[in-house]
PDB file of N, CA and C in Angstrom:
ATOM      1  N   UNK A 123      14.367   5.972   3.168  1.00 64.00           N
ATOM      2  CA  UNK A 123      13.046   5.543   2.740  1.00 64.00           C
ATOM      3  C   UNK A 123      12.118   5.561   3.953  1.00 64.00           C
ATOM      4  N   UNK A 124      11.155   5.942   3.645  1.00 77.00           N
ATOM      5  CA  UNK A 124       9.919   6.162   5.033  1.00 77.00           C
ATOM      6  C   UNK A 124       9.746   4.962   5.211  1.00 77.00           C
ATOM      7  N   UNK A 125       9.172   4.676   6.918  1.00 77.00           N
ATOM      8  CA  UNK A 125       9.224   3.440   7.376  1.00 77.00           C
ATOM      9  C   UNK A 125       8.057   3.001   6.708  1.00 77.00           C
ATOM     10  N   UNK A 126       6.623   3.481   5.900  1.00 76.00           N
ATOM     11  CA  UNK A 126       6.070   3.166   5.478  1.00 76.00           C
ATOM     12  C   UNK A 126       6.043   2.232   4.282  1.00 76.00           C
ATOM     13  N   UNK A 127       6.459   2.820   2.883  1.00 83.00           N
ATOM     14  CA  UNK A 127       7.149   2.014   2.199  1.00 83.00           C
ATOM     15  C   UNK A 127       8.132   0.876   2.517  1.00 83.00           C
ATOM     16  N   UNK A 128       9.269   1.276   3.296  1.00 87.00           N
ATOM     17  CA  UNK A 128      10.324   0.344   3.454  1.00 87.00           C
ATOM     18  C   UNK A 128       9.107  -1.363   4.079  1.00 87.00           C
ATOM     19  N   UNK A 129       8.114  -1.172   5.025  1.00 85.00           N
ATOM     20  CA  UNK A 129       7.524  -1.758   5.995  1.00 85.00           C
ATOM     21  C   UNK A 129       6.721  -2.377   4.305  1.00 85.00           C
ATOM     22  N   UNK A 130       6.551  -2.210   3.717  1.00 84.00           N
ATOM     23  CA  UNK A 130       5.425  -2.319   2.500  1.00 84.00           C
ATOM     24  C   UNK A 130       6.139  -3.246   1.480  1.00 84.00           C
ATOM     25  N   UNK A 131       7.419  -3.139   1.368  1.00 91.00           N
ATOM     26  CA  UNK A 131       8.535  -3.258   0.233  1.00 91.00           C
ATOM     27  C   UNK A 131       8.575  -4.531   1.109  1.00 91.00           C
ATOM     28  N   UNK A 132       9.080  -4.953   2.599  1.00 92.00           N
ATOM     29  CA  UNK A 132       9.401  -6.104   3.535  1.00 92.00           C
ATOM     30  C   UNK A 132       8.103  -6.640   3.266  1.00 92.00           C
ATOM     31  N   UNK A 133       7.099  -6.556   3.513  1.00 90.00           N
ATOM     32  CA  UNK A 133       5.602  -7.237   3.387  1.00 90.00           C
ATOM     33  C   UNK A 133       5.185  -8.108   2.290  1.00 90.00           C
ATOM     34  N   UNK A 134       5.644  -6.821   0.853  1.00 90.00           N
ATOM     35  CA  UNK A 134       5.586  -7.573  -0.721  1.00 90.00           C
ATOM     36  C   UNK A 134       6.602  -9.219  -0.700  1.00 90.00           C
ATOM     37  N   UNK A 135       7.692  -8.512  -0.536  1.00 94.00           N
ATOM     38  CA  UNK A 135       8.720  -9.674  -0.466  1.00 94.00           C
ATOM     39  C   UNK A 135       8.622 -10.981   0.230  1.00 94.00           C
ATOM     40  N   UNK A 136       7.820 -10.689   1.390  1.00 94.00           N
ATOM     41  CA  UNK A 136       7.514 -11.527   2.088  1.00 94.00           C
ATOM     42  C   UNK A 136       6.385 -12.533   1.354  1.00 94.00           C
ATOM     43  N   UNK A 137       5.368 -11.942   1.074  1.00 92.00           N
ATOM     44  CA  UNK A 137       4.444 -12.369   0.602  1.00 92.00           C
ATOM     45  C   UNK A 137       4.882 -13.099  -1.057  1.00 92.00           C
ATOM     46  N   UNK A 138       5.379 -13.009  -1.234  1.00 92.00           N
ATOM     47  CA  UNK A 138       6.059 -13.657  -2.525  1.00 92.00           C
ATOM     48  C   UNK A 138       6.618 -14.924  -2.393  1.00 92.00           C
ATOM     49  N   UNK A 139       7.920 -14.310  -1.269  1.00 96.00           N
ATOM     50  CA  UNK A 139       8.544 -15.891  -0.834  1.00 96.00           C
ATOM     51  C   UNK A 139       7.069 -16.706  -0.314  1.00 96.00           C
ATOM     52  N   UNK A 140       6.652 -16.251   0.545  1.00 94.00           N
ATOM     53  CA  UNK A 140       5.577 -17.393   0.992  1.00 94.00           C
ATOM     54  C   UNK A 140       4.842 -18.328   0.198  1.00 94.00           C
ATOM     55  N   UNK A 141       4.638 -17.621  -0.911  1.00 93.00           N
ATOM     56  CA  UNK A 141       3.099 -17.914  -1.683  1.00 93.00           C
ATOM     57  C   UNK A 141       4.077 -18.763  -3.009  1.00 93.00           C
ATOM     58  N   UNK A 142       5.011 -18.547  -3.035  1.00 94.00           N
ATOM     59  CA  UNK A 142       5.909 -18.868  -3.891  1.00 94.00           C
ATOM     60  C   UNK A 142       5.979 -20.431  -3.441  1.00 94.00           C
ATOM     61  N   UNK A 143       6.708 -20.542  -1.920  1.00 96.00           N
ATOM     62  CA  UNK A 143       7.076 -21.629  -1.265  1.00 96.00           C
ATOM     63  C   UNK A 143       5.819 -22.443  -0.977  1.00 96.00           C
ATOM     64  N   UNK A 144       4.688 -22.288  -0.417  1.00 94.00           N
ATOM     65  CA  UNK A 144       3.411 -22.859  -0.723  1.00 94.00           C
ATOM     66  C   UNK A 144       2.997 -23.620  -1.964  1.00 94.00           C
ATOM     67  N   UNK A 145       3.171 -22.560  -3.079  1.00 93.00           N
ATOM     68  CA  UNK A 145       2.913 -23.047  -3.978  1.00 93.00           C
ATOM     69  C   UNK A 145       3.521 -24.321  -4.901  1.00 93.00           C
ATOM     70  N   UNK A 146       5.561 -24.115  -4.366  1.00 96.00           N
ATOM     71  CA  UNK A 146       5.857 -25.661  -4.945  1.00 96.00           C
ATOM     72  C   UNK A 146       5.516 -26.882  -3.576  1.00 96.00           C
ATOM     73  N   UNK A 147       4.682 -26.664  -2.966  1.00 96.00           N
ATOM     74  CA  UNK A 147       4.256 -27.868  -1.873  1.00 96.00           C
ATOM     75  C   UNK A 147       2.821 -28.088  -2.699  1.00 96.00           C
ATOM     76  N   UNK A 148       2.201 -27.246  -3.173  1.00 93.00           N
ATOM     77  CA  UNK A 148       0.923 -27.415  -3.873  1.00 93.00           C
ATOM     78  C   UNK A 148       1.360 -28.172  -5.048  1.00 93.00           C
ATOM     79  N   UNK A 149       2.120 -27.812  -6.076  1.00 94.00           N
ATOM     80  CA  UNK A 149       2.566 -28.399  -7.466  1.00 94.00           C
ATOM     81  C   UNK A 149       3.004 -30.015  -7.376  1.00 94.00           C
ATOM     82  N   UNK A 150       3.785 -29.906  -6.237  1.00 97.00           N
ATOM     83  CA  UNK A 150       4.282 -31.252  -5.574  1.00 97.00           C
ATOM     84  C   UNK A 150       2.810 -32.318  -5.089  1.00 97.00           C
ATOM     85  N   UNK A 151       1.941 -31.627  -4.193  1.00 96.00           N
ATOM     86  CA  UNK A 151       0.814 -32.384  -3.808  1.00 96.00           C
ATOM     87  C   UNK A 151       0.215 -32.934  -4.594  1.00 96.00           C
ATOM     88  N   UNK A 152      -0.510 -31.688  -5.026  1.00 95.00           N
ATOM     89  CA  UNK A 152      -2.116 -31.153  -5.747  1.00 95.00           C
ATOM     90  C   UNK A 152      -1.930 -31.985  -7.166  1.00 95.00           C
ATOM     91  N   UNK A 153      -0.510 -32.063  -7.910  1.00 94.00           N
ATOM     92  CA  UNK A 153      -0.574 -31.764  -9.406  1.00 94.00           C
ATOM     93  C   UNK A 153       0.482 -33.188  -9.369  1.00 94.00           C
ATOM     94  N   UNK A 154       1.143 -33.731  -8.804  1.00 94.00           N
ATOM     95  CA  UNK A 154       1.935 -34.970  -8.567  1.00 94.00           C
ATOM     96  C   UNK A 154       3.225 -34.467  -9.245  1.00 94.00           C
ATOM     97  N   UNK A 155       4.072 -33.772  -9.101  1.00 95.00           N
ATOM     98  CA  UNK A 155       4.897 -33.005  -9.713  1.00 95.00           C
ATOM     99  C   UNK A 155       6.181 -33.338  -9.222  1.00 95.00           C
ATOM    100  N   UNK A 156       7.214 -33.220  -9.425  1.00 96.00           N
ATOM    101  CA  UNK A 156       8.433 -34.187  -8.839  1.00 96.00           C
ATOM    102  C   UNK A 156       8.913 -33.300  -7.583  1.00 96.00           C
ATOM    103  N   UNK A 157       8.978 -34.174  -6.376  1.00 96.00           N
ATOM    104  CA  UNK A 157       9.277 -33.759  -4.737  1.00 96.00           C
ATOM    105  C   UNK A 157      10.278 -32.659  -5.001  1.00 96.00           C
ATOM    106  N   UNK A 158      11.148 -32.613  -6.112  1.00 97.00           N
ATOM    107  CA  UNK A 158      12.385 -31.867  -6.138  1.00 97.00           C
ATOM    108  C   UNK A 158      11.817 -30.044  -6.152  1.00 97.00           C
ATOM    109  N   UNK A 159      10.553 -30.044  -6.556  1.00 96.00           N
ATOM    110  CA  UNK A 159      10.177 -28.652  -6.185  1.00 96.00           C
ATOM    111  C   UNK A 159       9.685 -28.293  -4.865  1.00 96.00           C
ATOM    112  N   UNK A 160      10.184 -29.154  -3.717  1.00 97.00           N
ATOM    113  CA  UNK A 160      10.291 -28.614  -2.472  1.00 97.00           C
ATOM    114  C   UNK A 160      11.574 -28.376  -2.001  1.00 97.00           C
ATOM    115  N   UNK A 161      12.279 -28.342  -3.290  1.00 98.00           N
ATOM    116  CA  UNK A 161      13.894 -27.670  -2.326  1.00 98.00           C
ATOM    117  C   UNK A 161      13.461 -25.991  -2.741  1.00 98.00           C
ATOM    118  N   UNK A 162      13.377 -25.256  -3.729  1.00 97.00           N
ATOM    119  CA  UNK A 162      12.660 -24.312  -3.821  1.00 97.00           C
ATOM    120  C   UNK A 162      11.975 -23.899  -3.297  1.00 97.00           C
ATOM    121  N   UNK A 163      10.770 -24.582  -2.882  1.00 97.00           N
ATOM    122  CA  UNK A 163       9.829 -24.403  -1.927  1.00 97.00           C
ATOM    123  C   UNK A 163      10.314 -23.984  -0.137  1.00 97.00           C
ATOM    124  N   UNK A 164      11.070 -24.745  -0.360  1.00 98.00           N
ATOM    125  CA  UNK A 164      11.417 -24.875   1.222  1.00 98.00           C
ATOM    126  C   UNK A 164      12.585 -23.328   1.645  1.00 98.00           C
ATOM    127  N   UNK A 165      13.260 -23.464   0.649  1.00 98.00           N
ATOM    128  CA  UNK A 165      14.150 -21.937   0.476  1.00 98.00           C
ATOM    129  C   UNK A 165      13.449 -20.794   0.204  1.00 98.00           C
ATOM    130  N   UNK A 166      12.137 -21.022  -0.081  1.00 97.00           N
ATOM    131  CA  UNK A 166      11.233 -19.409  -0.507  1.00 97.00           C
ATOM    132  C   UNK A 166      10.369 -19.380   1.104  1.00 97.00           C
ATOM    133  N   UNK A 167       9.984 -20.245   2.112  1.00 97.00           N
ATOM    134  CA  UNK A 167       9.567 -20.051   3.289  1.00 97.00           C
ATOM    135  C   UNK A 167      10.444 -19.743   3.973  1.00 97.00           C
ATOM    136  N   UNK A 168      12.032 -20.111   4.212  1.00 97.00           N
ATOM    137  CA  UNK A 168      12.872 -19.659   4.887  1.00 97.00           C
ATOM    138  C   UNK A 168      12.924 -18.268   4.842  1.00 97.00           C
ATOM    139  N   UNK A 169      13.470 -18.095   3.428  1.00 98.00           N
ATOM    140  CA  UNK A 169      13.288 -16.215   3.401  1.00 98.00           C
ATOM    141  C   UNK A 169      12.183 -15.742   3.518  1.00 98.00           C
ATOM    142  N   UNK A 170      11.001 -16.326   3.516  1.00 96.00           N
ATOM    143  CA  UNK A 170      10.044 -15.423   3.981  1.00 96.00           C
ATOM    144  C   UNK A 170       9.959 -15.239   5.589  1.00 96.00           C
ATOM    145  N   UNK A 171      10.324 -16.390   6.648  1.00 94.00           N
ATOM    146  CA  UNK A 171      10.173 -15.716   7.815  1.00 94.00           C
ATOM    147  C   UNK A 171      11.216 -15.282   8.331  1.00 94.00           C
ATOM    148  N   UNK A 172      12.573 -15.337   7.577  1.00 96.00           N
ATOM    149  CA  UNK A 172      13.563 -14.282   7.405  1.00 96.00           C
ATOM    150  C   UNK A 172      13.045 -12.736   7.508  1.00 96.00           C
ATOM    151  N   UNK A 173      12.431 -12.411   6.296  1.00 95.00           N
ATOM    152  CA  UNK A 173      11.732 -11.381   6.006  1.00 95.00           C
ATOM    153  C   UNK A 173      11.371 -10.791   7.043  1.00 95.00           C
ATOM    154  N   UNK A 174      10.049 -11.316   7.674  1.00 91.00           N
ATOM    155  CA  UNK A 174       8.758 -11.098   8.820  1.00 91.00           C
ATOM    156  C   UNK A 174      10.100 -10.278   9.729  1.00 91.00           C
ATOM    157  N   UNK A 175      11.311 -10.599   9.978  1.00 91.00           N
ATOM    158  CA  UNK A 175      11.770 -10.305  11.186  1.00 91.00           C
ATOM    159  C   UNK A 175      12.434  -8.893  10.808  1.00 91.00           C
ATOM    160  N   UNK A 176      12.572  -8.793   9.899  1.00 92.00           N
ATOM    161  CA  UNK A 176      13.016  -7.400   9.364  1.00 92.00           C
ATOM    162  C   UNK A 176      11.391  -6.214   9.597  1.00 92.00           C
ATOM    163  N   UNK A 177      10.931  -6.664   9.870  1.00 87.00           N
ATOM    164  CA  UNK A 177       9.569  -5.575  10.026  1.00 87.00           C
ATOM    165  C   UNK A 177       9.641  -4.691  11.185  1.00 87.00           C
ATOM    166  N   UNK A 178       9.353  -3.341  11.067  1.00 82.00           N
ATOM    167  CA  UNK A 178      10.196  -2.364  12.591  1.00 82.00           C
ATOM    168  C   UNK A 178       8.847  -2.652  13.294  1.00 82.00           C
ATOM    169  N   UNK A 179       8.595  -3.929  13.782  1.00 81.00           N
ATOM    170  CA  UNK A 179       7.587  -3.635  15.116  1.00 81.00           C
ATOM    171  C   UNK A 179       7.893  -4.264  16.305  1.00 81.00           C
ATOM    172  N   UNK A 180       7.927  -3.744  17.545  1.00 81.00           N
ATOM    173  CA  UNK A 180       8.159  -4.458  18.816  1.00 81.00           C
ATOM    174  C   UNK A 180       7.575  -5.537  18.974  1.00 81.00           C
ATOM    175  N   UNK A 181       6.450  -6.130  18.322  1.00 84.00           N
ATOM    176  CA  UNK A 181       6.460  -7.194  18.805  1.00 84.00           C
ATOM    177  C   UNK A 181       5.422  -8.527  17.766  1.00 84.00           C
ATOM    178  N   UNK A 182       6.203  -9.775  17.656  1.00 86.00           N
ATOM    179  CA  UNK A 182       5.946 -10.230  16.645  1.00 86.00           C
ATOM    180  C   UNK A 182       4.519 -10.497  15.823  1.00 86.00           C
ATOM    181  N   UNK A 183       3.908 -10.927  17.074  1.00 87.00           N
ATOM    182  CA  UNK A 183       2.004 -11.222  16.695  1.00 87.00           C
ATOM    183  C   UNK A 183       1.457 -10.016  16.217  1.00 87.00           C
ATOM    184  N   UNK A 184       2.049  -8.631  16.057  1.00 85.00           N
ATOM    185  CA  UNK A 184       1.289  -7.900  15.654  1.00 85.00           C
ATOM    186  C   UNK A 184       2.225  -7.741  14.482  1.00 85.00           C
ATOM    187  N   UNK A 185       3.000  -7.843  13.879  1.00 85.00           N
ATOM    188  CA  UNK A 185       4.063  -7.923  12.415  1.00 85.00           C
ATOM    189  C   UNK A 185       3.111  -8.910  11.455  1.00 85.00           C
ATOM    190  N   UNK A 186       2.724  -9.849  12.532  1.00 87.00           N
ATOM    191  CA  UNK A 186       1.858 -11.401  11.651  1.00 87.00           C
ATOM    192  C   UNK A 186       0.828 -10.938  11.458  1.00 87.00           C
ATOM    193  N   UNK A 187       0.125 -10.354  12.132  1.00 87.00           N
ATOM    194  CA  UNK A 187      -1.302  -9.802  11.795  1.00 87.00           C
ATOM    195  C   UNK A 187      -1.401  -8.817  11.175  1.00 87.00           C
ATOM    196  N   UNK A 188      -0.406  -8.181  10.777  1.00 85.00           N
ATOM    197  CA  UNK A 188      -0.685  -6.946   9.707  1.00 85.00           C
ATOM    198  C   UNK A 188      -0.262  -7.345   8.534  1.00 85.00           C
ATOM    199  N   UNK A 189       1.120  -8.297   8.376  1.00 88.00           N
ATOM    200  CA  UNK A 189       1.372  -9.041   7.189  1.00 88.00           C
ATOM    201  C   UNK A 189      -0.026  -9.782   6.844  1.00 88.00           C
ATOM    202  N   UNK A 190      -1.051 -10.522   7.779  1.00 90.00           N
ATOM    203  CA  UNK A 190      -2.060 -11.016   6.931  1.00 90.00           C
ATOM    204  C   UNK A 190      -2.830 -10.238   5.785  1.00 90.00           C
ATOM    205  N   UNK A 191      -2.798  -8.954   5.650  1.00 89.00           N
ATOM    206  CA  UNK A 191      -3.821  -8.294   5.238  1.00 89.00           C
ATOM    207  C   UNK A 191      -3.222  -8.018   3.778  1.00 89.00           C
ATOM    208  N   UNK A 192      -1.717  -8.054   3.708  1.00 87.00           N
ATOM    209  CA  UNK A 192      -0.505  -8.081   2.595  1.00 87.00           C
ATOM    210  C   UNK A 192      -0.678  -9.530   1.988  1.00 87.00           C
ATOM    211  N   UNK A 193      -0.808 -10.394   2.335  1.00 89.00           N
ATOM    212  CA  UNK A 193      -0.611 -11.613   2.246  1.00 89.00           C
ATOM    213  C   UNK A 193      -2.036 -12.016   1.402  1.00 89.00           C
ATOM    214  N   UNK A 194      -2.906 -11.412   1.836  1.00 93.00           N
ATOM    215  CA  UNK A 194      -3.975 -11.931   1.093  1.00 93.00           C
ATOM    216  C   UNK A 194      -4.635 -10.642  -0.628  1.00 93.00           C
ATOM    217  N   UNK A 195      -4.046  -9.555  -0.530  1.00 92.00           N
ATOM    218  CA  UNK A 195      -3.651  -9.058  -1.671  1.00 92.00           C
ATOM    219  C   UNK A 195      -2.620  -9.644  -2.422  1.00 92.00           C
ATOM    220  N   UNK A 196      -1.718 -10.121  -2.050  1.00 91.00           N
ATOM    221  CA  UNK A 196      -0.597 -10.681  -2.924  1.00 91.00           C
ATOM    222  C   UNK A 196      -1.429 -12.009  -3.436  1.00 91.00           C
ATOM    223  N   UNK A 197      -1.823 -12.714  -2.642  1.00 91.00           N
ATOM    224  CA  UNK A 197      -2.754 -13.639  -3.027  1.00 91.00           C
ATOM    225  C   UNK A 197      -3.512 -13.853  -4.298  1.00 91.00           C
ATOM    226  N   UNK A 198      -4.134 -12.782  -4.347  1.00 95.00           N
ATOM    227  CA  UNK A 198      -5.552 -12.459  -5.371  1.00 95.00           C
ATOM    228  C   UNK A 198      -4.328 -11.692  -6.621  1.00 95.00           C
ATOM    229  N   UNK A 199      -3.179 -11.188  -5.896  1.00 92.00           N
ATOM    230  CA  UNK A 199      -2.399 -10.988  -7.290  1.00 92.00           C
ATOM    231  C   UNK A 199      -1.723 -12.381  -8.184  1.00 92.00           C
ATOM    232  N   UNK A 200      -1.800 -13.318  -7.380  1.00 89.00           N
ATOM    233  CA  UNK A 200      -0.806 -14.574  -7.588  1.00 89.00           C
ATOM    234  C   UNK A 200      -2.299 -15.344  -8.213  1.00 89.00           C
ATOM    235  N   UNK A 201      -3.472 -15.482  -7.884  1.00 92.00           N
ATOM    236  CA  UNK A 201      -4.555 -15.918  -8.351  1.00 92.00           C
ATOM    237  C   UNK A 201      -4.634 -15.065  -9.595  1.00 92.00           C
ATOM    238  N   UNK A 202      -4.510 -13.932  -9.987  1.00 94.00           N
ATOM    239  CA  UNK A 202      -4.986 -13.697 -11.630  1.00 94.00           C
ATOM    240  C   UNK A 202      -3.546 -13.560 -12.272  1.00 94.00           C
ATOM    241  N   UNK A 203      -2.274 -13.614 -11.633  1.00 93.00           N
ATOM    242  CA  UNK A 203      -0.795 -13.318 -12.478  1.00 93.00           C
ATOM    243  C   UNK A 203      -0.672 -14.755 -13.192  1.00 93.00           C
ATOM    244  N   UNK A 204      -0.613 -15.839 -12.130  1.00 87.00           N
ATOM    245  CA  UNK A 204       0.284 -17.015 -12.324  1.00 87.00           C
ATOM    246  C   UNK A 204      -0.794 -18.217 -12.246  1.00 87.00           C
ATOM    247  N   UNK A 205      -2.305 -18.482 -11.909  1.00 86.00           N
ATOM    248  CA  UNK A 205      -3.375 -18.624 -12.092  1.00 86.00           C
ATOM    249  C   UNK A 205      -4.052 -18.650 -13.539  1.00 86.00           C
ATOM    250  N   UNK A 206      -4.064 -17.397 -13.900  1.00 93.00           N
ATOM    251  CA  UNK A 206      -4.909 -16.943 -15.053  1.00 93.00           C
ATOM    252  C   UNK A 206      -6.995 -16.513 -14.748  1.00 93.00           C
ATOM    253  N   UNK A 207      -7.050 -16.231 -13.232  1.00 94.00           N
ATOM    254  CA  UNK A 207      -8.027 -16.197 -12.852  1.00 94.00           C
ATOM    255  C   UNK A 207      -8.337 -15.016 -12.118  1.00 94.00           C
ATOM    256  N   UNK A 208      -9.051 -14.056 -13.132  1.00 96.00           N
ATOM    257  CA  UNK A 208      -8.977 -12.404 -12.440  1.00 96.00           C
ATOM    258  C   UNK A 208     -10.178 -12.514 -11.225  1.00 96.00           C
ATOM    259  N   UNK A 209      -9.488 -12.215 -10.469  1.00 96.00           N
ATOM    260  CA  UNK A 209     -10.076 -11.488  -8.942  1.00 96.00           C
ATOM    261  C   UNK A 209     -11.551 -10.521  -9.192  1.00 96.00           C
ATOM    262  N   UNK A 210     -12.860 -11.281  -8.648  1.00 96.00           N
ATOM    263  CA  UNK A 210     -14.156 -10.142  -9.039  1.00 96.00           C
ATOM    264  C   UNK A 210     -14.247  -9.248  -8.170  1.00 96.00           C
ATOM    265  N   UNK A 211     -15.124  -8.615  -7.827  1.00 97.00           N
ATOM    266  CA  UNK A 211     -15.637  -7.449  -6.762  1.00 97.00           C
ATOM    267  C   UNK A 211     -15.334  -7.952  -5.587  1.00 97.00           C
ATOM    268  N   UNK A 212     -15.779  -8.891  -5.250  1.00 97.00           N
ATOM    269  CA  UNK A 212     -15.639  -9.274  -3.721  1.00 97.00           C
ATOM    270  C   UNK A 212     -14.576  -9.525  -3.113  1.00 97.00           C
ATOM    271  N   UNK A 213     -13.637 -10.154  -3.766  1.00 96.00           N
ATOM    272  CA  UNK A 213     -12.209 -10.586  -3.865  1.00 96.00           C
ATOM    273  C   UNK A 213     -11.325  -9.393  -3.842  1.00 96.00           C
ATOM    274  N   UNK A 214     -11.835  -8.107  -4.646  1.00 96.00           N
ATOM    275  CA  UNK A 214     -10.747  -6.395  -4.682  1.00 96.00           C
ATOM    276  C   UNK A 214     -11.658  -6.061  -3.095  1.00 96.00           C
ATOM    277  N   UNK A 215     -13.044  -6.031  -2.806  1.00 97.00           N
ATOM    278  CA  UNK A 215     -13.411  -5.263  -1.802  1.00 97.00           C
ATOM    279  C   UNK A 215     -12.699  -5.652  -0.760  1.00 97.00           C
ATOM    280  N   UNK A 216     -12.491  -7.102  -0.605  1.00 96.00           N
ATOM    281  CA  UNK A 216     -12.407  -8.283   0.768  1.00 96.00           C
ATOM    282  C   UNK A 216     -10.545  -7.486   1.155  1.00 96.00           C
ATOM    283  N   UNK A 217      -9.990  -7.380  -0.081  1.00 95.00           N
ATOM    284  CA  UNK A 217      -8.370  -6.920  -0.676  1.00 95.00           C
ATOM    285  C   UNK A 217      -8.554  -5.403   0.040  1.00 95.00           C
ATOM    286  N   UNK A 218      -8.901  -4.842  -0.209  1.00 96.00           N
ATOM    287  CA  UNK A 218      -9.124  -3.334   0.152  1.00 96.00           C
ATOM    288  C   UNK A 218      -9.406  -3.565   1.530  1.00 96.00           C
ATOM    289  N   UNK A 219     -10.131  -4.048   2.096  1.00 96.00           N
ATOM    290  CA  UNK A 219     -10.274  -3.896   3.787  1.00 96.00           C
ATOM    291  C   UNK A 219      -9.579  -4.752   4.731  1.00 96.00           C
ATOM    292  N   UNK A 220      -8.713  -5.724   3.911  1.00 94.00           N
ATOM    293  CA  UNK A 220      -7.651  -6.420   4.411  1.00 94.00           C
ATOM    294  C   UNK A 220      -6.475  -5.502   4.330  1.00 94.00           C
ATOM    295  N   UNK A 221      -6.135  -4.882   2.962  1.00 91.00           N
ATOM    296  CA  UNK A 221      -4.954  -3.417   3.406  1.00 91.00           C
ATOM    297  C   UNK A 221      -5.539  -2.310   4.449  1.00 91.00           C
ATOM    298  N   UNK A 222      -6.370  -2.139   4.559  1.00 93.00           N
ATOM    299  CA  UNK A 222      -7.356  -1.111   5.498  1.00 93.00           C
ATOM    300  C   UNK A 222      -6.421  -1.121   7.157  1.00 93.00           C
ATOM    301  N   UNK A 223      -6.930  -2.578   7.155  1.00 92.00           N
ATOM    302  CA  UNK A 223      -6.828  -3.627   8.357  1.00 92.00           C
ATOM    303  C   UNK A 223      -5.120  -3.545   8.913  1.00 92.00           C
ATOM    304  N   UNK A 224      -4.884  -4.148   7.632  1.00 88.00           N
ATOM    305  CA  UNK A 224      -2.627  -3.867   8.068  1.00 88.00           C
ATOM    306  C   UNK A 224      -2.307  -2.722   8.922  1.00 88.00           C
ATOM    307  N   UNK A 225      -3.132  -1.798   7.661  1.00 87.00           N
ATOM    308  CA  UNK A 225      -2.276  -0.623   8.148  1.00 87.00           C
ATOM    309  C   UNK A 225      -2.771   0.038   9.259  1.00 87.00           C
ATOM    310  N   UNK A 226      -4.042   0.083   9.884  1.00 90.00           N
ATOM    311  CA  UNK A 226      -4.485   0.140  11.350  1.00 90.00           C
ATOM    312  C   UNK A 226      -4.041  -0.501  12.355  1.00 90.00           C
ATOM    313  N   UNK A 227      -3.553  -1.988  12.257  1.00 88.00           N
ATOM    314  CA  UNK A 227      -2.896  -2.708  13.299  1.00 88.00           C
ATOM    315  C   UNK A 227      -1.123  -1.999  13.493  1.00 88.00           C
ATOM    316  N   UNK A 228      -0.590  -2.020  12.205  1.00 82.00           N
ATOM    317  CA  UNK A 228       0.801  -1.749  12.348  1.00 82.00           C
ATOM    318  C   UNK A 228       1.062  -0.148  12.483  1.00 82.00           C
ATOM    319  N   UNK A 229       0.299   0.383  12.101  1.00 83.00           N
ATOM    320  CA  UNK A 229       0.534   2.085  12.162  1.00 83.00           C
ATOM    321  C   UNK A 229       0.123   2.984  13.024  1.00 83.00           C
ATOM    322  N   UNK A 230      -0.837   2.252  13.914  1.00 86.00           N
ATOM    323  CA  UNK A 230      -1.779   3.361  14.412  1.00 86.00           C
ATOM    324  C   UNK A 230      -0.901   3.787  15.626  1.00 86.00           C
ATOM    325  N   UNK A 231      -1.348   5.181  16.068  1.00 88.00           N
ATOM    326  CA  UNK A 231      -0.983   5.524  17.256  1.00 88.00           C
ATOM    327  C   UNK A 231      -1.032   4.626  18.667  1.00 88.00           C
ATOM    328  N   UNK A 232       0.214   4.366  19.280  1.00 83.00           N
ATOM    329  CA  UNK A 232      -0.312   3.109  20.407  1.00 83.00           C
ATOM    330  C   UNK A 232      -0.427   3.940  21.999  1.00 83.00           C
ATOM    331  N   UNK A 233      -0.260   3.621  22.949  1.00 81.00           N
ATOM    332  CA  UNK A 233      -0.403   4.281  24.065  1.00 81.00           C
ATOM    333  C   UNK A 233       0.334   3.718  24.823  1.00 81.00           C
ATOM    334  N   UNK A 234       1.732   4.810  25.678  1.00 72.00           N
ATOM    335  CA  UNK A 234       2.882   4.022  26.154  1.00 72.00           C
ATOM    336  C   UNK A 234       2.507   2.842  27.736  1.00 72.00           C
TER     337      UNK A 234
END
């Protein structure tokens, strides 16, 4: 599998566990929901910075900063999937130049 995809497939996953694990700390907070959805919670952040380390880049702050741009598309997918609140123009444009963004930090040609 091209490191592209494979790097894309690690990113999704990532971004899942995260937003996943966030989210039973939110249900728990926000909504008074029983503490017991932070054992879930707490096992979907583990594998997510599990994840992060599987990413082929030398060096970590730039893995984090290109996952942001993944992270906030998955976002706006988790806001109209599991939400019920579709994403307008600004929210797909903001999405589009945040993937723009990833893939310039993590892909581009570097200089030895």
């Amino acid at each position: 599998m091209p490191v592209v995809f494979s790097t894309a497939l690690i990113f999704a996953c990532a971004a899942i566990a995260e937003i996943a694990g966030c989210f039973a700390f939110w249900i728990w907070l926000r909504q008074g929901k029983s503490p017991l959805w932070l054992i879930p919670g707490v096992a979907s952040l583990m594998l997510f910075a599990y994840l992060l380390t599987l990413v082929p880049s030398d060096y970590a702050g730039r893995a984090y900063a290109a996952y942001g741009g993944i992270y906030i598309v998955a976002s706006l997918f988790w806001l109209w999937l599991a939400e019920g609140q579709q994403p307008d123009r600004w929210d797909l444009t903001g999405g589009t130049l945040a993937i723009i963004a990833a893939g310039i930090i993590l892909f581009a040609p570097r200089s030895p």
